[in-house]
Amino acid sequence: MSVVEYECVGDIGLLTLNNAPVNALSHSLRSGIVDALRMASLDQSKAIIIVGNGAMFCAGADIKEFSQTPQAPSLVDVTECIENMQKPVIAAIHGNALGGGLELALACHYRCALASAKLGLPEVKLGILPGAGGTQRAPRIIGLEHAFTLITSGNPCKAEKALSIGLIDHLVEHDQDLVAAAQKYAQQVLNEGLPIRRSSQSPIDKQNIDSDWFDKKRAELSKRARGQIAPQHIVDCLEKALNAEFVEGMQFEREAFLNCVTSEQAKAMRHLFFAQRLAAKVKGVSPDTSKRPIKSVAIIGAGTMGGGIAMNFANVGIPVTLLELSAESLTKGLQLIEKNYAISVSKGRLSESQKAQRLALISGSTSYQELNQVDLVIEAVFEDVEIKKQVFRKLDEVCKVGAILATNTSYQDVDAIAQVTKRPQDVIGLHFFSPANVMKLLEVVRGAQTADDVITTSMALATTIAKIPVLSGVCYGFIGNRLLSVYLRQSQLCLLHGATPEQVDSAMTNWGAAMGPLAMNDLAGIDIGFKARQGLSDDKKGSPEVYAIADAMYHAGRLGQKTAVGYYRYDPETRARINDPDALAIIEAQSAKFGIPRNAQTEQEILNRMIIALVNEGANVLHDGIAQRSSDIDLVYIFGYGFPAYRGGPMHYADSIGTKKVFEMVCDFASKFGNTYWTPSPLLKELAEKNLSFSDWDAQQSNSK
Ligand code: T1G
């Protein structure tokens, strides 16, 4: 079956894109389109429709070809070929028209779409920009303001919105046959003698575009997309579109595109694109493994986490029962959920009726008996393993055969929890991140006896509730928190050795992290970390100086934002973070107490201590078989811990430095600070010696299965 099919039906030519699964514009598809258009230009057709076969119109350029030598015809050639046709060309869109797929449609003279279709230019999420005329045609069709939003957000817009901003010309109702409707629309274009409308020749509406419009947009993006290069290039391209001829604008866009696509940022974001698709695959478990139906869910504990978790299921139409010990705490929990939905309504992200629909799916209970028919239970009670075991004994008594029993623990031993039930094969960890209704990451923790269908059901369910699933084995803190503990430890040791809180945090935020470790501690509450450490065995706690500063903050009543003082002082009005000499005094006192000299540290050294420690522990997590692949660890840190996507995650960042260099850095730190906390991971050592990268290791592992 060829990737392009063309037939002339009456006087309408029908060109079908046929490159499953997403009609990615590979070289063969681009060539096929040009050949078919050449055919159409010579046959008796009076108009041509371009439509996609399968799930969607077109998902854009073939991302897999980015690292290959470009082959003609390019996508720009294809769009020129379409626009220069002497017969009206109409795009008939269903499913997704994204990136180059939408650029293809923008080169068409008219566009119609099914009401369920989505249209977008998501290139910025790959660290690039639309490279086939999107930055030049979009502003000519929908104006600069809408083009700016569409291209810099990268988020798709629904067909109805697309019609309202002029991105499409004709909406086809859900229940209609798209091709038939498009043929009828094409006939209407012909009958009404509508012109061949070439968007490259349309002027850009300058209304409301005052002289500093572009600079205002640049300033807005330097906040919203801090550290990213592509968004700034996009504004440059839009400015060129306004101030230059189309051909010159296309040339400018081409150069900007090439600049971005070869950048480290684009490589990092492409890595994440494919990492997300890989993460859902579980080694050793056949993708055909059956899945248990999840039509109803119960959450034990209506606290902040329980409420947020419940919202994820109600958001996708799955009824949820929230269980609490008392009616009072249940009411509190339900009120918090209502408040969260009300905030979404106030921000225009949700309609009142959607809010009502979702709240109607969330019910409360104080009786375990009422959970005897649910398909999945997620325990989200206080982080104490004995309390969790009590809950699981109860669930084991009341839940139906085949129900999945999950724990939202962030650290505890899932196997120990499973052991208190007579059905450990039905027990799994589903570790959500706070706020659970917002954070995209879901660590799926497979226990030693967790059944394959429980794993595949949980991985698929994560996608259903719009989460990114990452599979983890059982160890203290799983993937994310196990690495976090070595990262936070280094942040404390940097303070002891002479850094200030601001130096530690800005090392991470200047690297692109949303927040530094100490500001994060102040936000989460220094008491949380302190109490968690009390439950740790000495070997996990580490030597007394490691958390001496954090403990001193706790004992000084400096718990962070909740007490307006922690590693920083917080302005009572604005909550602005202020450097606090009192905090520094506490830090210096602990250095003195342990006889540790305070020396100046460069920002790079502070950054390296935290990131390289995290990478080294990442290698241990791979070596111990806790994580399936290094790209999974990258997803955990991007979608669970606010690491910058344009760095690709800690393991990808390590590959950009080179495992040999990373190994040497670990050894240097060991010689400088001792190897208590700087023992090179055996896997890191092996990769360095063999001059292999972590992604080489991933590939080897996936080939060895
Ligand atoms: N290129 C290559 N492969 C792609 C692809 C693409 N554009 N899109 C998807 N795939 C693969 C994907 O890896 C997976 O493979 C399979 O298709 C199904 O995808 C010049 C330069 C369309 C919303 O950013 O957002 O155009 O894992 O599991 O959940 O301006 O895929 O099965 O082997 O994601 O239903 C811009 C990217 C490109 C859209 C469907 N386009 N794709 O989601 O399926 S840059 C994008 C998506 C560009 C021009 C520039 C999603 C989807 P495998 P999937 P899905």
PDB file of C-alpha atoms in Angstrom, residues 60-287:
ATOM      1  CA  GLY A  60       3.833  16.742  11.218  1.00  0.00           C
ATOM      2  CA  ALA A  61       7.385  16.182  10.116  1.00  0.00           C
ATOM      3  CA  ASP A  62       8.883  12.759  10.845  1.00  0.00           C
ATOM      4  CA  ILE A  63      10.819  13.489  14.036  1.00  0.00           C
ATOM      5  CA  LYS A  64      12.925  10.362  13.467  1.00  0.00           C
ATOM      6  CA  GLU A  65      14.363  12.040  10.305  1.00  0.00           C
ATOM      7  CA  PHE A  66      15.709  15.086  12.202  1.00  0.00           C
ATOM      8  CA  SER A  67      19.053  13.460  12.828  1.00  0.00           C
ATOM      9  CA  GLN A  68      19.315  12.320   9.182  1.00  0.00           C
ATOM     10  CA  THR A  69      20.526  14.274   6.117  1.00  0.00           C
ATOM     11  CA  PRO A  70      17.509  16.147   4.734  1.00  0.00           C
ATOM     12  CA  GLN A  71      16.198  14.766   1.420  1.00  0.00           C
ATOM     13  CA  ALA A  72      14.184  16.625  -1.235  1.00  0.00           C
ATOM     14  CA  PRO A  73      11.420  17.394  -1.612  1.00  0.00           C
ATOM     15  CA  SER A  74      11.487  19.268   1.696  1.00  0.00           C
ATOM     16  CA  LEU A  75       8.289  20.137   3.464  1.00  0.00           C
ATOM     17  CA  VAL A  76       8.718  23.717   2.216  1.00  0.00           C
ATOM     18  CA  ASP A  77       8.800  22.317  -1.343  1.00  0.00           C
ATOM     19  CA  VAL A  78       5.581  20.422  -0.634  1.00  0.00           C
ATOM     20  CA  THR A  79       3.803  23.506   0.750  1.00  0.00           C
ATOM     21  CA  GLU A  80       4.905  25.581  -2.252  1.00  0.00           C
ATOM     22  CA  CYS A  81       3.635  22.864  -4.581  1.00  0.00           C
ATOM     23  CA  ILE A  82       0.243  22.912  -2.843  1.00  0.00           C
ATOM     24  CA  GLU A  83      -0.094  26.683  -2.724  1.00  0.00           C
ATOM     25  CA  ASN A  84       0.924  27.123  -6.362  1.00  0.00           C
ATOM     26  CA  MET A  85      -1.668  24.641  -7.659  1.00  0.00           C
ATOM     27  CA  GLN A  86      -3.962  26.247 -10.240  1.00  0.00           C
ATOM     28  CA  LYS A  87      -6.978  24.453  -8.763  1.00  0.00           C
ATOM     29  CA  PRO A  88      -8.400  25.030  -5.254  1.00  0.00           C
ATOM     30  CA  VAL A  89      -6.802  22.656  -2.742  1.00  0.00           C
ATOM     31  CA  ILE A  90      -8.835  21.934   0.389  1.00  0.00           C
ATOM     32  CA  ALA A  91      -7.518  20.316   3.552  1.00  0.00           C
ATOM     33  CA  ALA A  92     -10.029  17.986   5.215  1.00  0.00           C
ATOM     34  CA  ILE A  93      -8.884  17.554   8.798  1.00  0.00           C
ATOM     35  CA  HIS A  94      -9.786  14.929  11.394  1.00  0.00           C
ATOM     36  CA  GLY A  95      -7.983  13.889  14.588  1.00  0.00           C
ATOM     37  CA  ASN A  96      -4.783  15.916  14.769  1.00  0.00           C
ATOM     38  CA  ALA A  97      -3.222  18.393  12.340  1.00  0.00           C
ATOM     39  CA  LEU A  98       0.030  19.231  14.107  1.00  0.00           C
ATOM     40  CA  GLY A  99       3.278  20.945  13.177  1.00  0.00           C
ATOM     41  CA  GLY A 100       4.144  20.281   9.547  1.00  0.00           C
ATOM     42  CA  GLY A 101       0.688  18.726   9.244  1.00  0.00           C
ATOM     43  CA  LEU A 102      -0.964  22.067   9.990  1.00  0.00           C
ATOM     44  CA  GLU A 103       1.618  23.876   7.835  1.00  0.00           C
ATOM     45  CA  LEU A 104       0.526  21.624   4.993  1.00  0.00           C
ATOM     46  CA  ALA A 105      -3.081  22.674   5.644  1.00  0.00           C
ATOM     47  CA  LEU A 106      -2.098  26.358   5.888  1.00  0.00           C
ATOM     48  CA  ALA A 107      -0.629  26.074   2.379  1.00  0.00           C
ATOM     49  CA  CYS A 108      -3.973  24.751   1.135  1.00  0.00           C
ATOM     50  CA  HIS A 109      -6.375  27.380  -0.180  1.00  0.00           C
ATOM     51  CA  TYR A 110      -9.231  26.320   2.119  1.00  0.00           C
ATOM     52  CA  ARG A 111      -9.532  24.169   5.279  1.00  0.00           C
ATOM     53  CA  CYS A 112     -12.440  22.220   6.728  1.00  0.00           C
ATOM     54  CA  ALA A 113     -12.331  20.091   9.862  1.00  0.00           C
ATOM     55  CA  LEU A 114     -14.390  17.671  11.886  1.00  0.00           C
ATOM     56  CA  ALA A 115     -15.638  19.256  15.098  1.00  0.00           C
ATOM     57  CA  SER A 116     -13.506  16.805  17.117  1.00  0.00           C
ATOM     58  CA  ALA A 117     -10.281  17.754  15.335  1.00  0.00           C
ATOM     59  CA  LYS A 118      -7.332  19.497  16.999  1.00  0.00           C
ATOM     60  CA  LEU A 119      -4.993  21.872  15.202  1.00  0.00           C
ATOM     61  CA  GLY A 120      -1.641  23.030  16.550  1.00  0.00           C
ATOM     62  CA  LEU A 121       1.997  23.950  16.029  1.00  0.00           C
ATOM     63  CA  PRO A 122       3.720  22.071  18.905  1.00  0.00           C
ATOM     64  CA  GLU A 123       7.267  22.458  17.562  1.00  0.00           C
ATOM     65  CA  VAL A 124       8.301  24.628  20.541  1.00  0.00           C
ATOM     66  CA  LYS A 125       7.781  21.518  22.728  1.00  0.00           C
ATOM     67  CA  LEU A 126      10.548  19.923  20.669  1.00  0.00           C
ATOM     68  CA  GLY A 127      12.841  22.931  21.144  1.00  0.00           C
ATOM     69  CA  ILE A 128      12.284  24.076  17.547  1.00  0.00           C
ATOM     70  CA  LEU A 129       9.852  26.242  15.602  1.00  0.00           C
ATOM     71  CA  PRO A 130       7.539  25.650  12.634  1.00  0.00           C
ATOM     72  CA  GLY A 131       9.949  25.247   9.740  1.00  0.00           C
ATOM     73  CA  ALA A 132       7.607  24.963   6.749  1.00  0.00           C
ATOM     74  CA  GLY A 133       5.972  28.359   6.720  1.00  0.00           C
ATOM     75  CA  GLY A 134       4.039  28.180   9.981  1.00  0.00           C
ATOM     76  CA  THR A 135       5.571  31.416  11.333  1.00  0.00           C
ATOM     77  CA  GLN A 136       4.887  33.193   8.012  1.00  0.00           C
ATOM     78  CA  ARG A 137       1.459  31.842   7.006  1.00  0.00           C
ATOM     79  CA  ALA A 138      -0.213  31.600  10.447  1.00  0.00           C
ATOM     80  CA  PRO A 139      -0.047  35.387  11.169  1.00  0.00           C
ATOM     81  CA  ARG A 140      -1.357  36.071   7.641  1.00  0.00           C
ATOM     82  CA  ILE A 141      -4.354  33.789   8.300  1.00  0.00           C
ATOM     83  CA  ILE A 142      -5.174  34.274  12.009  1.00  0.00           C
ATOM     84  CA  GLY A 143      -3.294  37.476  12.878  1.00  0.00           C
ATOM     85  CA  LEU A 144      -0.158  37.988  14.980  1.00  0.00           C
ATOM     86  CA  GLU A 145      -1.763  37.656  18.422  1.00  0.00           C
ATOM     87  CA  HIS A 146      -3.359  34.258  17.738  1.00  0.00           C
ATOM     88  CA  ALA A 147      -0.277  33.082  15.831  1.00  0.00           C
ATOM     89  CA  PHE A 148       1.921  34.069  18.784  1.00  0.00           C
ATOM     90  CA  THR A 149      -0.271  32.089  21.205  1.00  0.00           C
ATOM     91  CA  LEU A 150      -0.583  29.045  18.950  1.00  0.00           C
ATOM     92  CA  ILE A 151       3.137  28.818  18.149  1.00  0.00           C
ATOM     93  CA  THR A 152       4.709  29.772  21.516  1.00  0.00           C
ATOM     94  CA  SER A 153       2.328  27.671  23.637  1.00  0.00           C
ATOM     95  CA  GLY A 154       2.541  24.678  21.331  1.00  0.00           C
ATOM     96  CA  ASN A 155      -0.911  23.689  22.573  1.00  0.00           C
ATOM     97  CA  PRO A 156      -3.464  22.541  20.002  1.00  0.00           C
ATOM     98  CA  CYS A 157      -6.774  24.329  19.602  1.00  0.00           C
ATOM     99  CA  LYS A 158     -10.091  22.616  19.055  1.00  0.00           C
ATOM    100  CA  ALA A 159     -11.871  22.927  15.668  1.00  0.00           C
ATOM    101  CA  GLU A 160     -14.569  25.234  17.008  1.00  0.00           C
ATOM    102  CA  LYS A 161     -11.957  27.691  18.267  1.00  0.00           C
ATOM    103  CA  ALA A 162     -10.022  27.260  15.005  1.00  0.00           C
ATOM    104  CA  LEU A 163     -13.136  28.327  13.082  1.00  0.00           C
ATOM    105  CA  SER A 164     -13.631  31.348  15.351  1.00  0.00           C
ATOM    106  CA  ILE A 165     -10.069  32.617  14.737  1.00  0.00           C
ATOM    107  CA  GLY A 166     -10.138  31.828  10.989  1.00  0.00           C
ATOM    108  CA  LEU A 167      -7.710  28.911  11.095  1.00  0.00           C
ATOM    109  CA  ILE A 168     -10.321  26.807   9.313  1.00  0.00           C
ATOM    110  CA  ASP A 169     -13.117  27.915   7.001  1.00  0.00           C
ATOM    111  CA  HIS A 170     -15.707  25.179   7.462  1.00  0.00           C
ATOM    112  CA  LEU A 171     -16.733  22.965  10.422  1.00  0.00           C
ATOM    113  CA  VAL A 172     -18.022  19.433   9.788  1.00  0.00           C
ATOM    114  CA  GLU A 173     -20.306  18.069  12.505  1.00  0.00           C
ATOM    115  CA  HIS A 174     -19.123  15.047  14.568  1.00  0.00           C
ATOM    116  CA  ASP A 175     -21.500  12.559  13.012  1.00  0.00           C
ATOM    117  CA  GLN A 176     -20.834  13.522   9.391  1.00  0.00           C
ATOM    118  CA  ASP A 177     -18.547  11.629   6.983  1.00  0.00           C
ATOM    119  CA  LEU A 178     -15.575  13.921   6.537  1.00  0.00           C
ATOM    120  CA  VAL A 179     -14.708  13.042   2.919  1.00  0.00           C
ATOM    121  CA  ALA A 180     -18.318  13.430   1.771  1.00  0.00           C
ATOM    122  CA  ALA A 181     -18.634  16.739   3.624  1.00  0.00           C
ATOM    123  CA  ALA A 182     -15.323  17.922   2.166  1.00  0.00           C
ATOM    124  CA  GLN A 183     -16.422  16.990  -1.364  1.00  0.00           C
ATOM    125  CA  LYS A 184     -19.654  18.947  -0.804  1.00  0.00           C
ATOM    126  CA  TYR A 185     -17.626  21.918   0.494  1.00  0.00           C
ATOM    127  CA  ALA A 186     -15.221  21.711  -2.470  1.00  0.00           C
ATOM    128  CA  GLN A 187     -18.198  21.756  -4.813  1.00  0.00           C
ATOM    129  CA  GLN A 188     -19.497  24.856  -2.993  1.00  0.00           C
ATOM    130  CA  VAL A 189     -16.086  26.563  -3.446  1.00  0.00           C
ATOM    131  CA  LEU A 190     -16.274  25.761  -7.161  1.00  0.00           C
ATOM    132  CA  ASN A 191     -19.945  26.707  -7.539  1.00  0.00           C
ATOM    133  CA  GLU A 192     -19.417  30.042  -5.787  1.00  0.00           C
ATOM    134  CA  GLY A 193     -16.267  30.588  -7.860  1.00  0.00           C
ATOM    135  CA  LEU A 194     -14.271  31.346  -4.744  1.00  0.00           C
ATOM    136  CA  PRO A 195     -10.699  32.458  -5.543  1.00  0.00           C
ATOM    137  CA  ILE A 196      -7.574  30.387  -5.156  1.00  0.00           C
ATOM    138  CA  ARG A 197      -6.558  32.001  -1.869  1.00  0.00           C
ATOM    139  CA  ARG A 198      -2.792  31.855  -1.387  1.00  0.00           C
ATOM    140  CA  SER A 199      -2.043  32.806   2.209  1.00  0.00           C
ATOM    141  CA  SER A 200       1.523  33.848   1.288  1.00  0.00           C
ATOM    142  CA  GLN A 201      -0.026  36.780  -0.562  1.00  0.00           C
ATOM    143  CA  SER A 202      -2.308  37.864   2.282  1.00  0.00           C
ATOM    144  CA  PRO A 203      -1.264  40.954   4.249  1.00  0.00           C
ATOM    145  CA  ILE A 204      -0.827  40.753   8.025  1.00  0.00           C
ATOM    146  CA  ASP A 205      -3.366  42.755  10.022  1.00  0.00           C
ATOM    147  CA  LYS A 206      -1.313  45.419  11.805  1.00  0.00           C
ATOM    148  CA  GLN A 207      -4.199  46.573  13.987  1.00  0.00           C
ATOM    149  CA  ASN A 208      -3.332  46.597  17.735  1.00  0.00           C
ATOM    150  CA  ILE A 209       0.297  45.795  16.913  1.00  0.00           C
ATOM    151  CA  ASP A 210       2.089  48.752  18.368  1.00  0.00           C
ATOM    152  CA  SER A 211       5.825  49.420  18.070  1.00  0.00           C
ATOM    153  CA  ASP A 212       6.867  47.579  21.235  1.00  0.00           C
ATOM    154  CA  TRP A 213       4.557  44.581  20.690  1.00  0.00           C
ATOM    155  CA  PHE A 214       7.431  42.266  19.831  1.00  0.00           C
ATOM    156  CA  ASP A 215       9.623  43.386  22.730  1.00  0.00           C
ATOM    157  CA  LYS A 216       6.711  42.900  25.114  1.00  0.00           C
ATOM    158  CA  LYS A 217       6.333  39.347  23.779  1.00  0.00           C
ATOM    159  CA  ARG A 218      10.059  38.686  24.159  1.00  0.00           C
ATOM    160  CA  ALA A 219       9.886  39.855  27.777  1.00  0.00           C
ATOM    161  CA  GLU A 220       6.829  37.701  28.442  1.00  0.00           C
ATOM    162  CA  LEU A 221       8.612  34.628  27.006  1.00  0.00           C
ATOM    163  CA  SER A 222      11.815  35.209  28.941  1.00  0.00           C
ATOM    164  CA  LYS A 223       9.648  34.640  32.023  1.00  0.00           C
ATOM    165  CA  ARG A 224       7.266  31.957  30.732  1.00  0.00           C
ATOM    166  CA  ALA A 225       9.953  30.029  28.827  1.00  0.00           C
ATOM    167  CA  ARG A 226      13.000  30.998  30.843  1.00  0.00           C
ATOM    168  CA  GLY A 227      16.257  29.739  29.309  1.00  0.00           C
ATOM    169  CA  GLN A 228      14.673  28.409  26.099  1.00  0.00           C
ATOM    170  CA  ILE A 229      15.992  29.633  22.735  1.00  0.00           C
ATOM    171  CA  ALA A 230      13.187  28.570  20.339  1.00  0.00           C
ATOM    172  CA  PRO A 231      10.473  30.902  21.722  1.00  0.00           C
ATOM    173  CA  GLN A 232      12.676  33.956  21.157  1.00  0.00           C
ATOM    174  CA  HIS A 233      13.399  32.813  17.592  1.00  0.00           C
ATOM    175  CA  ILE A 234       9.656  32.483  17.025  1.00  0.00           C
ATOM    176  CA  VAL A 235       9.090  36.141  17.900  1.00  0.00           C
ATOM    177  CA  ASP A 236      11.910  37.099  15.536  1.00  0.00           C
ATOM    178  CA  CYS A 237      10.200  35.127  12.755  1.00  0.00           C
ATOM    179  CA  LEU A 238       6.824  36.759  13.447  1.00  0.00           C
ATOM    180  CA  GLU A 239       8.473  40.193  13.374  1.00  0.00           C
ATOM    181  CA  LYS A 240      10.108  39.317  10.051  1.00  0.00           C
ATOM    182  CA  ALA A 241       6.736  38.159   8.741  1.00  0.00           C
ATOM    183  CA  LEU A 242       5.296  41.602   9.469  1.00  0.00           C
ATOM    184  CA  ASN A 243       8.200  43.609   8.120  1.00  0.00           C
ATOM    185  CA  ALA A 244       9.382  41.615   5.099  1.00  0.00           C
ATOM    186  CA  GLU A 245       8.088  39.922   1.966  1.00  0.00           C
ATOM    187  CA  PHE A 246       6.946  36.297   2.292  1.00  0.00           C
ATOM    188  CA  VAL A 247       9.986  34.827   0.495  1.00  0.00           C
ATOM    189  CA  GLU A 248      12.401  36.738   2.747  1.00  0.00           C
ATOM    190  CA  GLY A 249      10.387  35.691   5.783  1.00  0.00           C
ATOM    191  CA  MET A 250      10.575  32.040   4.705  1.00  0.00           C
ATOM    192  CA  GLN A 251      14.356  32.311   4.330  1.00  0.00           C
ATOM    193  CA  PHE A 252      14.599  33.858   7.807  1.00  0.00           C
ATOM    194  CA  GLU A 253      12.396  31.110   9.270  1.00  0.00           C
ATOM    195  CA  ARG A 254      14.588  28.451   7.612  1.00  0.00           C
ATOM    196  CA  GLU A 255      17.749  29.805   9.230  1.00  0.00           C
ATOM    197  CA  ALA A 256      16.052  30.094  12.618  1.00  0.00           C
ATOM    198  CA  PHE A 257      14.722  26.539  12.263  1.00  0.00           C
ATOM    199  CA  LEU A 258      18.169  25.109  11.443  1.00  0.00           C
ATOM    200  CA  ASN A 259      19.625  27.047  14.349  1.00  0.00           C
ATOM    201  CA  CYS A 260      17.124  25.441  16.715  1.00  0.00           C
ATOM    202  CA  VAL A 261      16.941  21.899  15.342  1.00  0.00           C
ATOM    203  CA  THR A 262      20.720  21.386  15.758  1.00  0.00           C
ATOM    204  CA  SER A 263      20.746  22.856  19.291  1.00  0.00           C
ATOM    205  CA  GLU A 264      21.359  20.867  22.489  1.00  0.00           C
ATOM    206  CA  GLN A 265      17.930  22.032  23.681  1.00  0.00           C
ATOM    207  CA  ALA A 266      16.184  20.440  20.670  1.00  0.00           C
ATOM    208  CA  LYS A 267      18.165  17.213  21.063  1.00  0.00           C
ATOM    209  CA  ALA A 268      17.121  17.125  24.726  1.00  0.00           C
ATOM    210  CA  MET A 269      13.438  17.694  23.971  1.00  0.00           C
ATOM    211  CA  ARG A 270      13.418  15.118  21.150  1.00  0.00           C
ATOM    212  CA  HIS A 271      14.949  12.698  23.642  1.00  0.00           C
ATOM    213  CA  LEU A 272      12.007  13.359  25.966  1.00  0.00           C
ATOM    214  CA  PHE A 273       9.458  12.922  23.161  1.00  0.00           C
ATOM    215  CA  PHE A 274      10.621   9.367  22.467  1.00  0.00           C
ATOM    216  CA  ALA A 275      11.312   8.698  26.169  1.00  0.00           C
ATOM    217  CA  GLN A 276       7.629   9.283  26.906  1.00  0.00           C
ATOM    218  CA  ARG A 277       6.626   6.766  24.255  1.00  0.00           C
ATOM    219  CA  LEU A 278       9.111   4.183  25.551  1.00  0.00           C
ATOM    220  CA  ALA A 279       8.187   4.605  29.220  1.00  0.00           C
ATOM    221  CA  ALA A 280       4.817   2.928  28.739  1.00  0.00           C
ATOM    222  CA  LYS A 281       6.527  -0.265  27.536  1.00  0.00           C
ATOM    223  CA  VAL A 282       7.273  -2.812  30.303  1.00  0.00           C
ATOM    224  CA  LYS A 283      10.188  -5.159  29.675  1.00  0.00           C
ATOM    225  CA  GLY A 284       9.331  -8.811  30.045  1.00  0.00           C
ATOM    226  CA  VAL A 285       5.574  -8.147  30.006  1.00  0.00           C
ATOM    227  CA  SER A 286       3.841  -8.724  26.682  1.00  0.00           C
ATOM    228  CA  PRO A 287       1.913  -5.614  25.494  1.00  0.00           C
TER     229      PRO A 287
END
